[in-house]
Amino acid sequence: MSTGDSQEEAVDVLQQLGLKEYEAKCFVGLSRMATGTAKQLSEITDVPRTRIYDAIRVLEAQGFVEIQHSSPQRFRAVPLSEATETLRDQYDSRIDRLTDALERTEKVDSSDSSAVQEVWAMTGTEAIANRTHKLVADADEEIVLVLGDNSLLTDKLASDLNGRADEVNLFVGTATEQLQHRVQETVPNATTFVSGLEWLREEDEAKDDIAIGRLLLVDRSMILVSTLATHTGDEHAIFGGGFQNGLIVISRRLLSQGLIPSRNPE
């Protein structure tokens, strides 16, 4: 990645974290020099000189920039470690405020008691991993997890599974023997197996290969199934609950056919 690309990426991320464009450009510009004047900063950031001062005042107020009141004024960015810690504190504070506000928001009961199916969709590996974490944590009796890709066996997932291994029956299937060996090493108390889910893989040279990412069945009542675009890493999932749910019925039939090891309820 070139220096120019790195600068653009840094500016983009800072904007995502709440800074305006000129503020982000000024901070990135100052991080490239020991100190700088408004004229020097304008030359390397393409921020109009008349807008430099407004941006610097905002950055100073937030603790990202220091000002030397000389003639002309000189500016410098605080050390990167301090700036990132300040951003992290601000981000955490906003998350706390959001959580508090949402918890205090009056709920509207829009449930439909006549609904039979309960199937929901979600997108993004982080969101799906978080839902996997919750389902694993909420399990009472049994966890059956099939992993279709090596990248999905993260340290966090291994920690979650190890935390439940002594409390529930834990079965972990994998798409390959190599991944099975990784599971055996990282989650030693799980019953492992190589799954028979290869038939669910779609291969098309005109587009990304689509494969099962993860299949999670908890207490034979909650299920999450995700697909993974192997070229891009994009992950999409559906999940649902209830013994009458079609997803649960299909999964239980897979269990009975031996594609996933079954456990005698006795």
mmCIF file of C-alpha atoms in Angstrom:
data_model
loop_
_atom_site.group_PDB
_atom_site.id
_atom_site.type_symbol
_atom_site.label_atom_id
_atom_site.label_comp_id
_atom_site.label_asym_id
_atom_site.label_seq_id
_atom_site.Cartn_x
_atom_site.Cartn_y
_atom_site.Cartn_z
ATOM 1 C CA MET A 1 0.000 0.000 0.000
ATOM 2 C CA SER A 2 1.443 3.397 -1.015
ATOM 3 C CA THR A 3 1.845 6.348 1.338
ATOM 4 C CA GLY A 4 -0.998 8.150 -0.408
ATOM 5 C CA ASP A 5 -3.309 5.163 0.005
ATOM 6 C CA SER A 6 -2.360 4.892 3.676
ATOM 7 C CA GLN A 7 -3.170 8.563 4.239
ATOM 8 C CA GLU A 8 -6.544 8.221 2.517
ATOM 9 C CA GLU A 9 -7.362 5.154 4.569
ATOM 10 C CA ALA A 10 -6.409 6.923 7.814
ATOM 11 C CA VAL A 11 -8.575 9.931 6.902
ATOM 12 C CA ASP A 12 -11.480 7.646 6.029
ATOM 13 C CA VAL A 13 -11.260 5.733 9.323
ATOM 14 C CA LEU A 14 -11.025 8.946 11.348
ATOM 15 C CA GLN A 15 -14.198 10.194 9.631
ATOM 16 C CA GLN A 16 -15.914 6.941 10.521
ATOM 17 C CA LEU A 17 -14.878 7.577 14.120
ATOM 18 C CA GLY A 18 -16.533 10.983 14.148
ATOM 19 C CA LEU A 19 -14.049 13.554 12.803
ATOM 20 C CA LYS A 20 -15.020 15.786 9.893
ATOM 21 C CA GLU A 21 -13.011 15.625 6.672
ATOM 22 C CA TYR A 22 -10.792 18.670 7.286
ATOM 23 C CA GLU A 23 -10.184 17.677 10.901
ATOM 24 C CA ALA A 24 -9.152 14.184 9.845
ATOM 25 C CA LYS A 25 -6.859 15.515 7.101
ATOM 26 C CA CYS A 26 -5.201 17.967 9.500
ATOM 27 C CA PHE A 27 -4.557 15.298 12.112
ATOM 28 C CA VAL A 28 -3.088 12.908 9.539
ATOM 29 C CA GLY A 29 -0.992 15.753 8.131
ATOM 30 C CA LEU A 30 0.364 16.703 11.551
ATOM 31 C CA SER A 31 1.148 13.056 12.323
ATOM 32 C CA ARG A 32 3.601 13.188 9.398
ATOM 33 C CA MET A 33 5.650 16.090 10.791
ATOM 34 C CA ALA A 34 7.206 17.103 14.095
ATOM 35 C CA THR A 35 5.467 20.509 14.071
ATOM 36 C CA GLY A 36 3.823 22.589 11.397
ATOM 37 C CA THR A 37 2.317 25.984 10.663
ATOM 38 C CA ALA A 38 -1.072 26.548 9.055
ATOM 39 C CA LYS A 39 0.680 27.297 5.755
ATOM 40 C CA GLN A 40 2.745 24.114 5.854
ATOM 41 C CA LEU A 41 -0.252 22.036 6.889
ATOM 42 C CA SER A 42 -2.392 23.461 4.092
ATOM 43 C CA GLU A 43 0.280 22.591 1.530
ATOM 44 C CA ILE A 44 0.484 18.909 2.448
ATOM 45 C CA THR A 45 -3.223 18.307 3.159
ATOM 46 C CA ASP A 46 -4.967 20.416 0.481
ATOM 47 C CA VAL A 47 -7.127 21.884 3.257
ATOM 48 C CA PRO A 48 -7.750 25.612 2.610
ATOM 49 C CA ARG A 49 -5.597 27.689 4.940
ATOM 50 C CA THR A 50 -8.659 29.571 6.183
ATOM 51 C CA ARG A 51 -10.160 26.265 7.341
ATOM 52 C CA ILE A 52 -7.026 25.011 9.051
ATOM 53 C CA TYR A 53 -7.604 27.065 12.195
ATOM 54 C CA ASP A 54 -11.179 25.890 12.692
ATOM 55 C CA ALA A 55 -10.111 22.266 12.288
ATOM 56 C CA ILE A 56 -7.173 22.716 14.689
ATOM 57 C CA ARG A 57 -9.430 24.260 17.351
ATOM 58 C CA VAL A 58 -11.712 21.233 17.225
ATOM 59 C CA LEU A 59 -8.767 18.823 17.348
ATOM 60 C CA GLU A 60 -7.251 20.676 20.297
ATOM 61 C CA ALA A 61 -10.568 20.603 22.173
ATOM 62 C CA GLN A 62 -10.719 16.833 21.699
ATOM 63 C CA GLY A 63 -7.146 16.307 22.849
ATOM 64 C CA PHE A 64 -5.595 15.366 19.514
ATOM 65 C CA VAL A 65 -3.446 18.441 18.826
ATOM 66 C CA GLU A 66 -1.231 20.838 20.799
ATOM 67 C CA ILE A 67 -0.728 24.508 19.874
ATOM 68 C CA GLN A 68 2.350 26.658 20.351
ATOM 69 C CA HIS A 69 1.258 30.305 20.514
ATOM 70 C CA SER A 70 4.209 31.689 18.612
ATOM 71 C CA SER A 71 4.178 33.854 15.504
ATOM 72 C CA PRO A 72 3.175 32.133 13.374
ATOM 73 C CA GLN A 73 1.397 29.553 15.488
ATOM 74 C CA ARG A 74 2.783 26.055 15.314
ATOM 75 C CA PHE A 75 0.847 22.822 15.782
ATOM 76 C CA ARG A 76 1.742 19.232 16.520
ATOM 77 C CA ALA A 77 -0.225 16.023 16.914
ATOM 78 C CA VAL A 78 -0.189 14.286 20.279
ATOM 79 C CA PRO A 79 1.637 10.911 20.286
ATOM 80 C CA LEU A 80 -0.222 8.249 18.339
ATOM 81 C CA SER A 81 -0.702 6.083 21.441
ATOM 82 C CA GLU A 82 -2.466 8.965 23.230
ATOM 83 C CA ALA A 83 -4.638 9.794 20.230
ATOM 84 C CA THR A 84 -5.780 6.209 19.744
ATOM 85 C CA GLU A 85 -6.533 5.846 23.459
ATOM 86 C CA THR A 86 -8.613 9.043 23.354
ATOM 87 C CA LEU A 87 -10.520 7.746 20.315
ATOM 88 C CA ARG A 88 -11.092 4.427 22.051
ATOM 89 C CA ASP A 89 -12.432 6.167 25.161
ATOM 90 C CA GLN A 90 -14.767 8.302 23.052
ATOM 91 C CA TYR A 91 -15.982 5.254 21.138
ATOM 92 C CA ASP A 92 -16.623 3.273 24.335
ATOM 93 C CA SER A 93 -18.434 6.248 25.852
ATOM 94 C CA ARG A 94 -20.722 6.510 22.834
ATOM 95 C CA ILE A 95 -21.451 2.781 22.967
ATOM 96 C CA ASP A 96 -22.344 3.102 26.670
ATOM 97 C CA ARG A 97 -24.634 6.056 25.944
ATOM 98 C CA LEU A 98 -26.294 4.189 23.091
ATOM 99 C CA THR A 99 -26.852 1.099 25.231
ATOM 100 C CA ASP A 100 -28.301 3.182 28.052
ATOM 101 C CA ALA A 101 -30.590 5.120 25.687
ATOM 102 C CA LEU A 102 -31.874 1.969 23.971
ATOM 103 C CA GLU A 103 -32.519 0.257 27.302
ATOM 104 C CA ARG A 104 -34.577 3.253 28.443
ATOM 105 C CA THR A 105 -36.532 3.453 25.189
ATOM 106 C CA GLU A 106 -40.143 2.339 25.565
ATOM 107 C CA LYS A 107 -40.753 -1.007 23.906
ATOM 108 C CA VAL A 108 -43.587 -1.598 21.430
ATOM 109 C CA ASP A 109 -45.182 -5.040 21.452
ATOM 110 C CA SER A 110 -45.409 -6.073 17.816
ATOM 111 C CA SER A 111 -45.302 -9.845 18.308
ATOM 112 C CA ASP A 112 -47.614 -12.038 16.272
ATOM 113 C CA SER A 113 -48.719 -14.990 18.358
ATOM 114 C CA SER A 114 -50.065 -16.719 15.256
ATOM 115 C CA ALA A 115 -46.640 -16.936 13.596
ATOM 116 C CA VAL A 116 -45.376 -20.523 13.308
ATOM 117 C CA GLN A 117 -41.943 -19.977 11.773
ATOM 118 C CA GLU A 118 -39.180 -17.951 13.375
ATOM 119 C CA VAL A 119 -36.459 -17.465 10.776
ATOM 120 C CA TRP A 120 -34.178 -14.449 10.700
ATOM 121 C CA ALA A 121 -31.300 -13.359 8.482
ATOM 122 C CA MET A 122 -28.090 -11.491 9.250
ATOM 123 C CA THR A 123 -24.918 -10.454 7.423
ATOM 124 C CA GLY A 124 -21.274 -9.984 8.411
ATOM 125 C CA THR A 125 -18.770 -12.307 10.073
ATOM 126 C CA GLU A 126 -18.492 -10.217 13.254
ATOM 127 C CA ALA A 127 -22.267 -10.086 13.769
ATOM 128 C CA ILE A 128 -22.630 -13.799 13.043
ATOM 129 C CA ALA A 129 -19.737 -14.618 15.390
ATOM 130 C CA ASN A 130 -21.435 -12.591 18.135
ATOM 131 C CA ARG A 131 -24.705 -14.469 17.618
ATOM 132 C CA THR A 132 -22.773 -17.763 17.688
ATOM 133 C CA HIS A 133 -21.206 -16.676 20.991
ATOM 134 C CA LYS A 134 -24.654 -15.995 22.497
ATOM 135 C CA LEU A 135 -26.166 -19.275 21.294
ATOM 136 C CA VAL A 136 -23.210 -21.253 22.658
ATOM 137 C CA ALA A 137 -23.422 -19.410 25.985
ATOM 138 C CA ASP A 138 -27.178 -20.073 26.272
ATOM 139 C CA ALA A 139 -26.963 -23.831 25.584
ATOM 140 C CA ASP A 140 -28.356 -26.082 28.327
ATOM 141 C CA GLU A 141 -27.705 -29.615 27.075
ATOM 142 C CA GLU A 142 -26.080 -29.962 23.668
ATOM 143 C CA ILE A 143 -24.034 -28.019 21.127
ATOM 144 C CA VAL A 144 -23.463 -29.373 17.625
ATOM 145 C CA LEU A 145 -21.224 -27.131 15.524
ATOM 146 C CA VAL A 146 -19.956 -27.751 12.004
ATOM 147 C CA LEU A 147 -17.216 -25.461 10.655
ATOM 148 C CA GLY A 148 -16.742 -25.245 6.920
ATOM 149 C CA ASP A 149 -13.707 -22.972 6.837
ATOM 150 C CA ASN A 150 -10.466 -22.759 8.787
ATOM 151 C CA SER A 151 -10.792 -18.996 9.331
ATOM 152 C CA LEU A 152 -13.915 -19.438 11.472
ATOM 153 C CA LEU A 153 -12.086 -21.308 14.243
ATOM 154 C CA THR A 154 -11.008 -18.154 16.065
ATOM 155 C CA ASP A 155 -9.449 -17.888 19.517
ATOM 156 C CA LYS A 156 -12.734 -16.411 20.758
ATOM 157 C CA LEU A 157 -14.795 -19.320 19.445
ATOM 158 C CA ALA A 158 -12.357 -21.867 20.898
ATOM 159 C CA SER A 159 -12.572 -20.089 24.255
ATOM 160 C CA ASP A 160 -16.390 -20.126 24.124
ATOM 161 C CA LEU A 161 -16.468 -23.848 23.343
ATOM 162 C CA ASN A 162 -13.906 -24.723 26.005
ATOM 163 C CA GLY A 163 -15.965 -22.779 28.519
ATOM 164 C CA ARG A 164 -18.979 -25.019 27.861
ATOM 165 C CA ALA A 165 -17.251 -28.375 27.246
ATOM 166 C CA ASP A 166 -17.722 -29.571 30.852
ATOM 167 C CA GLU A 167 -21.328 -28.366 31.062
ATOM 168 C CA VAL A 168 -22.987 -29.627 27.860
ATOM 169 C CA ASN A 169 -22.491 -32.348 25.254
ATOM 170 C CA LEU A 170 -20.212 -30.769 22.664
ATOM 171 C CA PHE A 171 -19.800 -32.042 19.088
ATOM 172 C CA VAL A 172 -17.663 -30.176 16.555
ATOM 173 C CA GLY A 173 -17.567 -31.201 12.906
ATOM 174 C CA THR A 174 -15.203 -29.860 10.260
ATOM 175 C CA ALA A 175 -14.987 -29.814 6.487
ATOM 176 C CA THR A 176 -11.462 -31.262 6.436
ATOM 177 C CA GLU A 177 -9.277 -33.540 8.515
ATOM 178 C CA GLN A 178 -6.728 -30.736 8.855
ATOM 179 C CA LEU A 179 -9.322 -28.495 10.496
ATOM 180 C CA GLN A 180 -10.459 -31.407 12.654
ATOM 181 C CA HIS A 181 -6.912 -31.716 14.013
ATOM 182 C CA ARG A 182 -6.954 -28.004 14.870
ATOM 183 C CA VAL A 183 -10.215 -28.447 16.749
ATOM 184 C CA GLN A 184 -8.822 -31.446 18.635
ATOM 185 C CA GLU A 185 -5.839 -29.354 19.710
ATOM 186 C CA THR A 186 -7.747 -26.202 20.677
ATOM 187 C CA VAL A 187 -10.961 -27.777 22.051
ATOM 188 C CA PRO A 188 -9.692 -31.094 23.455
ATOM 189 C CA ASN A 189 -12.900 -32.043 25.297
ATOM 190 C CA ALA A 190 -15.121 -31.858 22.208
ATOM 191 C CA THR A 191 -16.200 -34.887 20.211
ATOM 192 C CA THR A 192 -14.917 -34.127 16.721
ATOM 193 C CA PHE A 193 -15.725 -35.514 13.285
ATOM 194 C CA VAL A 194 -15.274 -34.729 9.612
ATOM 195 C CA SER A 195 -18.691 -33.696 8.319
ATOM 196 C CA GLY A 196 -20.486 -34.878 5.216
ATOM 197 C CA LEU A 197 -21.555 -31.430 4.077
ATOM 198 C CA GLU A 198 -19.487 -31.270 0.876
ATOM 199 C CA TRP A 199 -22.682 -31.570 -1.159
ATOM 200 C CA LEU A 200 -23.770 -28.158 0.122
ATOM 201 C CA ARG A 201 -20.861 -26.448 -1.635
ATOM 202 C CA GLU A 202 -21.665 -24.567 -4.859
ATOM 203 C CA GLU A 203 -18.847 -24.175 -7.371
ATOM 204 C CA ASP A 204 -19.227 -21.806 -10.297
ATOM 205 C CA GLU A 205 -16.245 -20.401 -12.189
ATOM 206 C CA ALA A 206 -18.295 -17.306 -13.078
ATOM 207 C CA LYS A 207 -18.638 -16.254 -9.452
ATOM 208 C CA ASP A 208 -17.302 -16.858 -5.981
ATOM 209 C CA ASP A 209 -17.518 -20.366 -4.602
ATOM 210 C CA ILE A 210 -20.200 -20.552 -1.938
ATOM 211 C CA ALA A 211 -19.644 -22.907 0.980
ATOM 212 C CA ILE A 212 -21.216 -23.623 4.317
ATOM 213 C CA GLY A 213 -19.466 -21.414 6.847
ATOM 214 C CA ARG A 214 -20.916 -22.733 10.076
ATOM 215 C CA LEU A 215 -23.859 -24.877 11.102
ATOM 216 C CA LEU A 216 -24.772 -24.578 14.766
ATOM 217 C CA LEU A 217 -27.545 -26.556 16.448
ATOM 218 C CA VAL A 218 -28.126 -25.791 20.138
ATOM 219 C CA ASP A 219 -30.298 -28.036 22.331
ATOM 220 C CA ARG A 220 -31.921 -29.294 19.115
ATOM 221 C CA SER A 221 -34.124 -26.206 19.208
ATOM 222 C CA MET A 222 -32.024 -23.292 17.931
ATOM 223 C CA ILE A 223 -30.072 -23.318 14.689
ATOM 224 C CA LEU A 224 -27.756 -20.985 12.806
ATOM 225 C CA VAL A 225 -26.525 -21.740 9.283
ATOM 226 C CA SER A 226 -24.129 -19.455 7.422
ATOM 227 C CA THR A 227 -22.693 -19.412 3.928
ATOM 228 C CA LEU A 228 -19.239 -18.099 3.082
ATOM 229 C CA ALA A 229 -18.056 -16.635 -0.223
ATOM 230 C CA THR A 230 -14.642 -18.255 -0.336
ATOM 231 C CA HIS A 231 -13.021 -15.576 -2.519
ATOM 232 C CA THR A 232 -14.259 -12.528 -0.610
ATOM 233 C CA GLY A 233 -14.916 -13.900 2.874
ATOM 234 C CA ASP A 234 -18.433 -12.407 2.922
ATOM 235 C CA GLU A 235 -20.639 -14.341 5.340
ATOM 236 C CA HIS A 236 -24.437 -14.485 5.464
ATOM 237 C CA ALA A 237 -26.549 -16.450 7.920
ATOM 238 C CA ILE A 238 -30.067 -17.468 8.821
ATOM 239 C CA PHE A 239 -31.095 -18.633 12.267
ATOM 240 C CA GLY A 240 -34.267 -19.741 13.938
ATOM 241 C CA GLY A 241 -35.790 -21.555 16.868
ATOM 242 C CA GLY A 242 -38.559 -23.916 17.858
ATOM 243 C CA PHE A 243 -38.957 -27.643 17.287
ATOM 244 C CA GLN A 244 -41.543 -27.018 14.576
ATOM 245 C CA ASN A 245 -39.170 -24.827 12.615
ATOM 246 C CA GLY A 246 -38.314 -26.259 9.190
ATOM 247 C CA LEU A 247 -34.612 -25.608 9.768
ATOM 248 C CA ILE A 248 -34.705 -27.697 12.929
ATOM 249 C CA VAL A 249 -36.529 -30.526 11.178
ATOM 250 C CA ILE A 250 -33.920 -30.621 8.402
ATOM 251 C CA SER A 251 -31.055 -30.587 10.909
ATOM 252 C CA ARG A 252 -32.569 -33.382 12.967
ATOM 253 C CA ARG A 253 -32.908 -35.457 9.793
ATOM 254 C CA LEU A 254 -29.235 -34.804 9.036
ATOM 255 C CA LEU A 255 -28.475 -36.062 12.518
ATOM 256 C CA SER A 256 -30.520 -39.219 12.019
ATOM 257 C CA GLN A 257 -28.838 -39.926 8.663
ATOM 258 C CA GLY A 258 -25.410 -39.781 10.241
ATOM 259 C CA LEU A 259 -24.085 -36.716 8.400
ATOM 260 C CA ILE A 260 -23.590 -35.293 11.867
ATOM 261 C CA PRO A 261 -22.982 -37.766 14.721
ATOM 262 C CA SER A 262 -26.150 -38.432 16.679
ATOM 263 C CA ARG A 263 -26.367 -38.937 20.410
ATOM 264 C CA ASN A 264 -28.650 -41.510 21.989
ATOM 265 C CA PRO A 265 -30.992 -39.533 24.264
ATOM 266 C CA GLU A 266 -30.894 -42.399 26.733
#
